[in-house]
Amino acid sequence: MEYLRDKAVFLLFDAFLLVAVILLFYLLSVGTMIIVFFGCIFLACMVVPLIVEYRKRKAFYENFIEMLDSLERKNLIAEMVERPDFREGMILYDALKTSNKAMLEEIRKYSKAQKEYQEYIEMWVHEIKTPIASSRLILENSDGFAGADGLGEDLSALENLVEQVLFYARSNAVEKDYMVRKANLREIVYAAARRNAKQLIGRKIRFEAELPDIIVYTDAKWIEFILNQILGNAIKYSDKADAQIIITAKENPNSVVLSISDNGIGIPAAEVGRIFEKGFTGSNGRKKEKSTGMGLYLCAKLCDRLGHGIAVSSTEGEGTAISITFPKSSMTDI
C-alpha cells in the first residue's frame, strides 16, 4: 500500500489519460473491441512495470533491513549489501558508501590521537617511576627520621595511583600488554600480599591465605594488579582491633573461584551495586580516606577483558567479600 501511495500521482495521471483516450475514441465512433483492446494494452503497459519495480525494490529493502538487524556493527551495512540496479537504491547505496568512508577517516584520526596519548601516558608513567624508586631507596637508607612511616605510605599510595594510570591507559588496548596463559594462582596471591606486607604489618591486620596449588588461565600481571587494588581497599577500610583479611580459593567443575574477604567497615546496601562504576567513591570513600573511584572500576573492566567474573557481597559494619571467577572451558582445560 505504501508503494502505491508513493505512485499515487503517476497512477492518477495514467487513469486520467486512459479515460480521456477512451472518451476520445468513443466520440470518434471507434469500435468497442478496439477500445477494449487499447484499454487492456494501456493497463498492461502501466501495471507490469509497476509490479516488476515493486518486486525489485521489495527484495532489496527486505534484504537490507534483515542484514542491518543481524549486524552488531551497523556501520558495516554498506560493505555487506550489493549495489542495486534501480536509481533510488543506487543513490542510497552510494550515500552509505560515502558516509561510511567519512566515518572511517574520522575513526582513524581519533584512533591515532588516542594512540599518541596512550604512548605519552605510558612514557610518563615509566619516567615518574624513577624518582619514586629513588625516593623509596633514600627513605629505606635513612636512619628512621620522624615521619618516615607516613612518607613510606604516601610513596606506596603514589605508586598505586601511577599504576592505576598505566593500566587505565592500556585497558582499551590490552592486546599490547595482555596474554592469557597458565598461571599458578597461589603465587599470584602471594606476590600481591608481599606488595602490601608493610601496610598489613603497620596496621596490625591478620592476613591469611592458605591456598592449594591451582592452575588457572589468566594474565598474571593483570590479576596481580587487580588483587593489589582489592587488598589495598581491604586494608584501607579495616579499622578494627581484630582486623583480618582472608583469601581462599575453591575449584569447581567449571571454574575456580578466588575470594578475598575482610571484616572491615563494609559497604552500605544501597551502594553495593555501584562500586564497580567509574568514579564512584561511595560514602566510605568520601568520609574516611580520599578515593579516586577508579580502582574497582579498573578491576571490573580488566576482569571483563580477561573473561573472568567479579562479584561483591558486603554487610555494613561487618565486612566485604570480593570473588573472582576463572572459568574453565574446552579452550582452557587444565
XYZ file of C-alpha atoms in Angstrom:
334
model
C 0.000 0.000 0.000
C 2.827 2.414 0.798
C 4.330 1.724 -2.594
C 1.002 2.536 -4.298
C 0.688 5.723 -2.247
C 4.146 6.757 -3.438
C 2.946 6.214 -7.011
C -0.406 7.949 -6.464
C 0.326 10.935 -8.745
C 1.579 8.645 -11.507
C -1.467 6.355 -11.231
C -3.949 9.253 -11.183
C -2.340 10.806 -14.245
C -2.406 7.462 -16.126
C -6.032 6.874 -15.124
C -6.987 10.350 -16.346
C -5.115 9.742 -19.605
C -6.851 6.385 -20.117
C -10.294 7.888 -19.519
C -9.525 10.767 -21.855
C -8.377 8.472 -24.677
C -11.381 6.154 -24.273
C -13.689 9.177 -24.351
C -11.940 10.434 -27.475
C -12.327 7.004 -29.165
C -15.984 6.957 -28.200
C -16.564 10.390 -29.704
C -14.807 9.268 -32.864
C -17.124 6.242 -33.018
C -14.226 3.787 -32.748
C -15.397 0.190 -32.380
C -15.934 -1.233 -28.894
C -13.469 -4.076 -29.438
C -10.738 -1.636 -30.383
C -11.422 0.487 -27.307
C -11.301 -2.611 -25.039
C -8.130 -3.868 -26.707
C -6.486 -0.466 -26.341
C -7.536 -0.267 -22.689
C -6.048 -3.694 -21.942
C -2.762 -2.815 -23.650
C -2.618 0.516 -21.821
C -3.284 -1.124 -18.431
C -0.708 -3.834 -19.090
C 1.926 -1.249 -20.018
C 1.133 0.622 -16.801
C 0.784 -2.274 -14.336
C 3.556 -4.661 -15.458
C 6.420 -2.146 -14.961
C 4.977 -1.241 -11.540
C 4.926 -4.895 -10.483
C 8.468 -5.508 -11.734
C 9.762 -2.387 -9.991
C 7.896 -3.262 -6.782
C 9.341 -6.778 -6.626
C 12.839 -5.469 -7.281
C 12.647 -2.829 -4.552
C 10.919 -5.157 -2.096
C 13.655 -7.787 -2.467
C 16.403 -5.193 -1.989
C 14.911 -3.434 1.049
C 13.847 -6.649 2.791
C 17.385 -7.994 2.415
C 18.778 -4.608 3.516
C 16.681 -4.485 6.727
C 17.288 -8.154 7.551
C 21.035 -7.718 7.146
C 21.034 -4.492 9.173
C 19.186 -6.167 12.056
C 21.620 -9.089 12.090
C 24.760 -6.928 12.220
C 26.283 -5.998 15.577
C 28.292 -3.242 13.930
C 25.662 -1.396 11.918
C 28.266 0.744 10.163
C 29.304 -2.302 8.095
C 25.975 -2.423 6.239
C 27.421 -0.597 3.221
C 30.064 -3.318 2.890
C 27.545 -6.161 3.110
C 24.795 -5.189 0.647
C 25.180 -5.311 -3.121
C 24.624 -2.236 -5.254
C 21.037 -2.378 -6.637
C 20.128 -1.767 -10.273
C 17.389 0.835 -9.726
C 18.118 4.526 -9.408
C 16.720 5.177 -5.937
C 18.655 2.242 -4.481
C 21.842 3.350 -6.221
C 21.568 6.791 -4.590
C 21.070 5.195 -1.158
C 23.956 2.764 -1.673
C 26.368 5.489 -2.852
C 25.351 7.748 0.054
C 26.022 4.943 2.549
C 29.403 4.243 0.965
C 30.379 7.921 1.150
C 29.165 8.228 4.730
C 30.988 5.050 5.766
C 34.226 6.257 4.198
C 33.983 9.599 6.005
C 33.267 7.832 9.294
C 36.285 5.514 8.894
C 38.510 8.544 8.243
C 37.240 10.157 11.446
C 37.820 6.926 13.385
C 41.388 6.714 12.055
C 42.018 10.306 13.122
C 40.741 9.756 16.670
C 42.471 6.355 16.929
C 45.767 7.983 16.034
C 45.214 10.710 18.631
C 44.292 8.126 21.279
C 47.353 6.033 20.464
C 49.623 9.074 20.760
C 48.006 9.958 24.098
C 48.402 6.392 25.364
C 52.063 6.302 24.352
C 52.649 9.603 26.143
C 50.949 8.339 29.332
C 53.000 5.132 29.281
C 56.202 7.127 28.796
C 55.220 9.486 31.633
C 54.469 6.567 33.965
C 57.821 4.920 33.286
C 59.638 8.236 33.762
C 57.943 9.031 37.059
C 58.706 5.565 38.449
C 62.409 6.511 38.569
C 62.121 9.385 41.097
C 59.612 7.342 43.131
C 62.055 4.428 43.319
C 64.878 6.817 44.227
C 62.787 8.382 46.981
C 61.953 4.970 48.422
C 65.629 3.955 48.326
C 66.647 7.134 50.155
C 63.907 6.554 52.701
C 64.975 2.957 53.345
C 68.623 4.020 53.811
C 67.768 6.825 56.220
C 68.080 6.334 59.967
C 64.397 6.323 60.856
C 63.742 10.059 60.930
C 60.393 11.331 62.205
C 57.590 10.862 59.696
C 59.330 8.088 57.776
C 56.370 5.732 58.144
C 53.933 8.326 56.847
C 56.207 9.164 53.931
C 56.506 5.470 53.118
C 52.712 5.122 52.999
C 52.488 8.205 50.791
C 55.012 6.698 48.388
C 53.019 3.448 48.286
C 49.842 5.390 47.563
C 51.650 7.318 44.822
C 52.937 4.086 43.272
C 49.413 2.673 43.318
C 47.984 5.769 41.602
C 50.709 5.700 38.944
C 49.989 2.025 38.314
C 46.267 2.825 38.002
C 47.079 5.436 35.348
C 49.143 2.930 33.374
C 46.530 0.172 33.471
C 43.740 2.607 32.660
C 45.649 3.826 29.599
C 46.143 0.235 28.460
C 42.677 -1.048 29.342
C 41.248 -0.109 25.934
C 44.082 -1.732 24.003
C 45.040 -4.760 26.076
C 46.428 -6.629 23.095
C 49.642 -4.652 23.595
C 50.217 -5.927 27.124
C 47.924 -8.884 27.536
C 48.489 -12.617 27.227
C 46.394 -15.417 28.705
C 48.451 -18.398 29.752
C 48.752 -20.945 32.560
C 49.483 -19.321 35.916
C 49.767 -20.524 39.491
C 47.047 -18.743 41.442
C 48.788 -19.146 44.802
C 51.974 -17.493 43.501
C 49.985 -14.537 42.171
C 48.171 -14.100 45.505
C 51.436 -14.261 47.480
C 53.052 -11.717 45.149
C 50.152 -9.293 45.759
C 50.397 -9.956 49.501
C 54.128 -9.144 49.527
C 53.408 -5.811 47.850
C 51.075 -4.936 50.727
C 53.089 -6.527 53.539
C 54.235 -3.239 55.126
C 50.693 -1.857 55.252
C 49.363 -5.132 56.680
C 52.040 -5.177 59.385
C 51.792 -1.456 60.063
C 48.042 -1.655 60.645
C 48.335 -4.966 62.530
C 45.935 -6.766 60.176
C 45.836 -10.539 60.364
C 46.385 -11.913 56.869
C 45.572 -15.490 55.925
C 45.954 -17.097 52.502
C 46.109 -20.860 52.692
C 45.761 -21.773 49.048
C 46.328 -25.082 47.265
C 48.299 -25.234 44.031
C 45.654 -24.266 41.484
C 46.481 -23.504 37.870
C 44.261 -21.014 36.049
C 44.362 -19.425 32.614
C 44.893 -15.685 33.018
C 47.429 -12.900 32.680
C 49.453 -12.984 35.920
C 50.459 -9.324 35.788
C 46.911 -8.111 35.282
C 45.478 -10.344 38.019
C 48.215 -9.221 40.419
C 47.215 -5.605 39.736
C 43.545 -6.472 40.357
C 44.372 -8.258 43.639
C 46.556 -5.331 44.694
C 43.615 -2.950 44.227
C 41.273 -5.213 46.195
C 43.804 -5.734 49.005
C 44.501 -2.002 49.124
C 40.804 -1.310 49.648
C 40.520 -4.033 52.284
C 43.468 -2.552 54.190
C 42.162 0.993 53.832
C 38.762 0.185 55.309
C 39.923 -2.206 58.074
C 39.974 -0.208 61.305
C 39.033 -2.842 63.906
C 41.368 -4.114 66.597
C 40.897 -7.655 65.305
C 41.069 -6.704 61.614
C 41.693 -9.597 59.255
C 41.841 -10.360 55.540
C 41.318 -13.928 54.388
C 41.895 -15.233 50.860
C 40.541 -18.600 49.795
C 40.198 -20.473 46.507
C 37.696 -23.128 45.527
C 37.962 -25.334 42.457
C 34.614 -26.234 40.887
C 33.974 -28.487 37.860
C 33.643 -25.491 35.528
C 35.517 -22.730 37.331
C 37.930 -21.628 40.021
C 36.621 -19.022 42.463
C 39.062 -16.819 44.378
C 37.556 -14.981 47.358
C 39.072 -12.014 49.243
C 37.128 -11.239 52.411
C 37.664 -8.799 55.269
C 35.878 -7.794 58.463
C 36.152 -4.070 57.845
C 33.512 -1.346 57.822
C 31.604 -2.886 54.909
C 29.563 -1.146 52.230
C 26.062 0.305 52.641
C 23.467 -1.908 50.946
C 22.368 0.924 48.646
C 25.922 1.293 47.292
C 26.960 -2.344 46.771
C 25.610 -2.437 43.202
C 27.572 0.677 42.215
C 31.095 0.010 43.471
C 32.345 -1.047 40.016
C 31.113 2.175 38.400
C 33.720 4.574 37.090
C 34.473 7.327 39.602
C 32.091 6.024 42.277
C 33.628 6.589 45.738
C 30.662 5.918 47.996
C 30.059 7.346 51.450
C 33.020 5.460 52.964
C 35.443 6.825 50.371
C 34.245 10.388 50.954
C 34.344 10.458 54.747
C 37.203 8.084 55.669
C 40.039 8.485 53.153
C 40.482 10.075 49.773
C 39.415 7.792 46.964
C 39.510 8.148 43.170
C 36.738 5.637 42.494
C 38.924 4.097 39.782
C 40.426 1.028 41.465
C 37.420 -1.293 41.486
C 36.224 0.132 38.172
C 39.513 -0.976 36.602
C 39.249 -4.362 38.334
C 35.841 -4.957 36.748
C 36.976 -3.692 33.345
C 40.106 -5.815 33.258
C 38.263 -8.907 34.512
C 35.833 -8.437 31.644
C 38.725 -8.227 29.183
C 40.287 -11.356 30.654
C 36.993 -13.237 30.535
C 36.797 -13.524 34.329
C 33.824 -12.796 36.544
C 33.961 -10.433 39.514
C 31.309 -10.011 42.191
C 30.935 -8.394 45.609
C 28.922 -9.105 48.738
C 29.025 -6.876 51.794
C 27.292 -6.123 55.072
C 27.767 -2.675 56.531
C 29.718 -2.856 59.755
C 30.690 -6.495 59.268
C 32.908 -6.702 56.184
C 33.176 -7.250 52.461
C 33.953 -10.215 50.218
C 35.001 -9.907 46.570
C 35.183 -13.009 44.406
C 36.930 -13.503 41.063
C 35.813 -16.410 38.899
C 38.230 -18.060 36.477
C 36.113 -20.130 34.073
C 37.175 -23.447 32.619
C 36.174 -24.415 29.107
C 37.232 -26.672 26.251
C 39.726 -23.939 25.361
C 41.239 -23.737 28.842
C 41.055 -27.229 30.334
C 43.981 -27.827 32.619
